[in-house]
Amino acid sequence: MFFQKDLETMRRSEIEALQLERLRHMVDYCYNHVPFYHEKLEQCGITSGDRIKTLSDVQYLPYTTKDDIRDHYPFQMLAVPMREITRIHASSGTTGKPTVGCYTKGDLNRWSDQVARVAVGGGATADDIIQISFGYGLFTGALGLHYGLEKLGATVIPASSGNTVKQLMMFRDFGVTGLVATPSYALYLSEAMKEQGYPRSDYKLRIGLLGSESCTPEMRAQIEKNMEIFVSDNYGMTELGGPGVAGECELRCGLHFAEDHFLPEIIDKDTGLPKAPGEAGELVVTTLTREGMPVLRYRTKDITRLNYEPCACGRTHVRMEKVMGRTDDMLIIKGVNVFPTQIESVLVGMDYVGPHYQLVVRRVNFMDNLEVRVELLDGSLLEHYRELEELQRSIHDRLKSVLGLETKVTLVEPKSLERFQGKAKRILDLRNEKES
Ligand code: ZN
């Protein structure tokens, strides 16, 4: 099933010709309408799209970073007058000012197309009743999926996040067939669903379109098992317009990039040089059709690789491997790179422990020290010292083999770690703080 079959199954030569034409236009557009890019392009000596002869010439264009966008807060990256902007979104920054995204009417229309494609790839149809349990507001996730699903023709329930009992009640009473949520909130809902004890036949749920934070295969398997649904992943960020940049098809062997709207590249995060096809590195994306806030070579800080082999689903757009981690989420402990997803993959496959964990990093006697707090599924285990000790040792040993690092494992009572309704915050880095 496709949403825009002609576009999603173009021949590679056609995709590349379209991308080249749009890239050249984008260079002219940015040069003429965004002072920030005018200056940057002058510095690179590329003052006209005619200078771009092939797609690989994209490597001569300037990068854009999150800081560039923040430094031009709120509207200095706009390429159109404010009266042409139809909507403003923003992502909550953990520090300082939010990252703003502005959309023209045309941008909103194309965004909905992109999201509808991703939704169809994940199995959604016009017959679905889909509950959006993302928090509404400035966040791009909720309204992005909302309008994309409406465009597809599905029935949309703007539930927003929170109030678990009501979420589950709507699942049952409204005959909800699809859920949109973050993986951590979906997992939370799936646990609550089991606890409430209604028979599965009371629920018509069949698909989950989960996104906005990373989800390991193990965590996904857990959600699918608890809820008995098919879960697909999609990819996007405020800087690139929100969700819909890429999404899985029903075969789930990578996320198809919307290549008619975006030009992805993989670079070496340290040298900035292009990586060979198939090699892992930092994902860099140029928007090809955005009018309100076009972005040249945005450094996503996400580590992945691109696969240009045709997919058995019929889509020809390049597939991005699930993001392996972020260049800045990566913890460096005693010189070893640690991604939270590695820890998650160890825990989710184990008995007696849930998928909820917290990482605490301290500096003790000038040495980094990683504590992994893991939630038990059953509190009664806390009374059995020997079993507890065995479990602790087994987690420790598995972590050591995956991370190559000594950790301190602490088992904590069920439901004692914080649950997240938005992005999960699992790392507590105390290395620069004095502990009392
Ligand atoms: Zn596919």
Coordinates of N, CA and C in Angstrom, one line a residue, residues 310-401:
P310 N 17.2 -1.5 -3.7 CA 15.7 -1.5 -3.7 C 15.1 -2.3 -2.6
C311 N 13.9 -1.9 -2.2 CA 13.2 -2.6 -1.1 C 12.1 -3.5 -1.7
A312 N 11.9 -4.6 -1.1 CA 10.9 -5.6 -1.6 C 9.5 -5.0 -1.6
C313 N 9.3 -3.9 -0.8 CA 7.9 -3.3 -0.7 C 7.6 -2.5 -2.0
G314 N 8.6 -2.2 -2.8 CA 8.3 -1.5 -4.0 C 8.7 0.0 -3.9
R315 N 8.9 0.5 -2.7 CA 9.4 1.8 -2.6 C 10.8 1.9 -3.0
T316 N 11.2 3.0 -3.7 CA 12.5 3.1 -4.2 C 13.4 4.1 -3.4
H317 N 12.7 4.8 -2.5 CA 13.4 5.8 -1.7 C 14.4 5.2 -0.7
V318 N 15.6 5.8 -0.6 CA 16.7 5.2 0.2 C 16.2 4.9 1.6
R319 N 16.8 3.8 2.2 CA 16.4 3.4 3.5 C 17.5 3.8 4.5
M320 N 17.0 4.4 5.6 CA 18.0 4.8 6.7 C 17.9 3.7 7.7
E321 N 19.0 3.3 8.2 CA 19.0 2.3 9.3 C 18.5 3.0 10.5
K322 N 17.8 2.2 11.4 CA 17.4 2.8 12.7 C 18.6 3.5 13.3
V323 N 18.3 4.7 13.9 CA 19.4 5.5 14.5 C 20.1 4.7 15.6
M324 N 21.5 4.6 15.4 CA 22.2 3.8 16.4 C 22.5 4.6 17.7
G325 N 22.5 5.9 17.6 CA 22.7 6.7 18.8 C 22.9 8.1 18.4
R326 N 23.1 9.0 19.3 CA 23.4 10.4 19.0 C 24.8 10.8 19.3
T327 N 25.3 11.6 18.5 CA 26.7 12.0 18.8 C 26.8 12.7 20.2
D328 N 25.7 13.3 20.6 CA 25.8 14.0 21.9 C 25.0 13.3 23.1
D329 N 24.3 12.2 22.8 CA 23.7 11.4 23.8 C 24.7 10.3 24.3
M330 N 25.7 10.2 23.5 CA 26.7 9.2 23.8 C 27.4 9.6 25.0
L331 N 27.4 8.7 26.0 CA 28.2 8.9 27.2 C 29.6 8.4 27.0
I332 N 30.5 9.2 27.4 CA 31.9 8.6 27.4 C 32.3 8.4 28.8
I333 N 32.5 7.1 29.1 CA 32.8 6.7 30.4 C 34.2 5.9 30.4
K334 N 35.1 6.5 31.1 CA 36.5 5.9 31.1 C 37.0 5.7 29.7
G335 N 36.6 6.7 28.8 CA 37.1 6.6 27.4 C 36.3 5.7 26.5
V336 N 35.2 5.0 27.1 CA 34.4 4.0 26.3 C 33.1 4.7 25.9
N337 N 32.8 4.6 24.6 CA 31.5 5.1 24.2 C 30.3 4.2 24.6
V338 N 29.3 4.9 25.3 CA 28.2 4.1 25.8 C 26.9 4.8 25.3
F339 N 26.1 4.0 24.6 CA 24.8 4.5 24.2 C 23.7 3.9 25.1
P340 N 22.8 4.7 25.6 CA 21.7 4.1 26.5 C 21.0 2.9 25.8
T341 N 20.9 3.0 24.5 CA 20.2 1.9 23.8 C 20.9 0.5 24.0
Q342 N 22.2 0.5 24.2 CA 22.9 -0.7 24.5 C 22.5 -1.3 25.8
I343 N 22.3 -0.5 26.8 CA 21.8 -1.0 28.1 C 20.4 -1.5 28.0
E344 N 19.6 -0.8 27.3 CA 18.2 -1.2 27.1 C 18.2 -2.6 26.4
S345 N 19.0 -2.8 25.5 CA 19.0 -4.1 24.7 C 19.4 -5.3 25.7
V346 N 20.2 -5.0 26.6 CA 20.6 -6.1 27.6 C 19.4 -6.4 28.5
L347 N 18.8 -5.3 29.0 CA 17.7 -5.5 30.0 C 16.4 -6.1 29.5
V348 N 16.0 -5.7 28.3 CA 14.7 -6.1 27.8 C 14.7 -7.6 27.5
G349 N 15.8 -8.2 27.3 CA 15.8 -9.6 27.0 C 15.8 -10.5 28.3
M350 N 15.8 -9.8 29.5 CA 16.0 -10.6 30.7 C 14.8 -10.8 31.5
D351 N 14.8 -11.9 32.3 CA 13.6 -12.2 33.2 C 13.8 -11.4 34.4
Y352 N 12.7 -11.2 35.1 CA 12.6 -10.6 36.5 C 12.8 -9.0 36.4
V353 N 13.3 -8.5 35.3 CA 13.5 -7.0 35.3 C 12.6 -6.4 34.2
G354 N 12.2 -5.2 34.4 CA 11.4 -4.5 33.4 C 12.3 -3.7 32.5
P355 N 11.8 -3.0 31.5 CA 12.6 -2.2 30.6 C 12.9 -0.9 31.2
H356 N 12.5 -0.6 32.4 CA 12.8 0.7 32.9 C 14.1 0.8 33.7
Y357 N 14.9 1.8 33.4 CA 16.2 1.9 34.0 C 16.7 3.3 34.0
Q358 N 17.7 3.5 34.8 CA 18.3 4.9 34.9 C 19.8 4.8 35.0
L359 N 20.5 5.6 34.3 CA 21.9 5.6 34.4 C 22.4 6.8 35.2
V360 N 23.3 6.5 36.2 CA 23.8 7.6 37.0 C 25.3 7.5 36.9
V361 N 25.9 8.7 36.4 CA 27.3 8.8 36.2 C 27.9 9.7 37.3
R362 N 28.9 9.2 38.0 CA 29.5 10.0 39.0 C 31.0 10.0 38.7
R363 N 31.7 10.9 39.4 CA 33.2 10.9 39.3 C 33.6 10.6 40.8
V364 N 34.2 9.5 41.0 CA 34.7 9.1 42.3 C 36.2 8.9 42.2
N365 N 36.9 9.7 43.1 CA 38.4 9.7 43.1 C 38.9 9.9 41.7
F366 N 38.3 10.9 41.0 CA 38.8 11.2 39.6 C 38.5 10.2 38.6
M367 N 37.7 9.2 38.9 CA 37.4 8.1 38.0 C 35.9 8.1 37.7
D368 N 35.5 7.9 36.4 CA 34.1 7.8 36.0 C 33.5 6.5 36.6
N369 N 32.3 6.6 37.0 CA 31.7 5.5 37.7 C 30.2 5.4 37.2
L370 N 29.8 4.3 36.6 CA 28.5 4.2 36.0 C 27.6 3.3 36.9
E371 N 26.6 3.8 37.4 CA 25.6 3.0 38.1 C 24.4 2.8 37.2
V372 N 23.9 1.5 37.1 CA 22.7 1.2 36.3 C 21.7 0.8 37.3
R373 N 20.6 1.7 37.4 CA 19.5 1.3 38.3 C 18.5 0.6 37.4
V374 N 18.1 -0.6 37.9 CA 17.1 -1.4 37.1 C 15.9 -1.7 37.9
E375 N 14.8 -1.6 37.3 CA 13.5 -1.8 38.1 C 13.2 -3.3 38.0
L376 N 12.9 -3.9 39.2 CA 12.4 -5.3 39.2 C 10.9 -5.3 38.8
L377 N 10.5 -6.5 38.2 CA 9.1 -6.6 37.8 C 8.3 -7.0 39.1
D378 N 9.0 -7.8 40.0 CA 8.3 -8.3 41.1 C 9.0 -8.0 42.4
G379 N 8.4 -7.2 43.2 CA 9.0 -6.7 44.4 C 9.4 -7.8 45.4
S380 N 8.7 -8.9 45.4 CA 9.0 -9.9 46.4 C 10.4 -10.5 46.3
L381 N 11.0 -10.3 45.1 CA 12.4 -10.8 44.9 C 13.4 -10.1 45.9
L382 N 13.0 -8.9 46.3 CA 13.9 -8.1 47.2 C 14.1 -8.9 48.5
E383 N 13.2 -9.8 48.9 CA 13.3 -10.5 50.1 C 14.2 -11.8 50.0
H384 N 14.5 -12.1 48.7 CA 15.4 -13.3 48.5 C 16.8 -12.9 48.1
Y385 N 17.6 -12.8 49.1 CA 18.9 -12.2 49.0 C 19.7 -13.0 47.9
R386 N 19.7 -14.3 47.9 CA 20.5 -15.0 47.0 C 20.1 -14.8 45.5
E387 N 18.8 -14.9 45.3 CA 18.3 -14.7 43.9 C 18.6 -13.3 43.4
L388 N 18.5 -12.3 44.4 CA 18.7 -10.9 44.0 C 20.2 -10.8 43.6
E389 N 21.0 -11.4 44.4 CA 22.5 -11.3 44.1 C 22.8 -11.9 42.8
E390 N 22.2 -13.0 42.5 CA 22.5 -13.7 41.2 C 22.0 -12.9 40.0
L391 N 20.8 -12.3 40.2 CA 20.3 -11.5 39.1 C 21.2 -10.3 38.8
Q392 N 21.6 -9.7 40.0 CA 22.5 -8.5 39.9 C 23.8 -8.9 39.1
R393 N 24.3 -10.0 39.5 CA 25.6 -10.4 38.9 C 25.4 -10.7 37.4
S394 N 24.3 -11.3 37.1 CA 24.0 -11.7 35.7 C 23.9 -10.4 34.8
I395 N 23.2 -9.4 35.4 CA 23.1 -8.1 34.6 C 24.4 -7.5 34.5
H396 N 25.2 -7.5 35.6 CA 26.5 -6.9 35.5 C 27.4 -7.6 34.5
D397 N 27.3 -8.9 34.4 CA 28.2 -9.6 33.5 C 27.8 -9.3 32.0
R398 N 26.5 -9.3 31.8 CA 26.0 -9.0 30.4 C 26.4 -7.6 30.0
L399 N 26.2 -6.7 30.9 CA 26.6 -5.3 30.6 C 28.1 -5.2 30.3
K400 N 28.8 -5.9 31.1 CA 30.3 -5.9 30.9 C 30.6 -6.4 29.5
S401 N 29.9 -7.5 29.0 CA 30.3 -8.0 27.7 C 29.8 -7.1 26.6

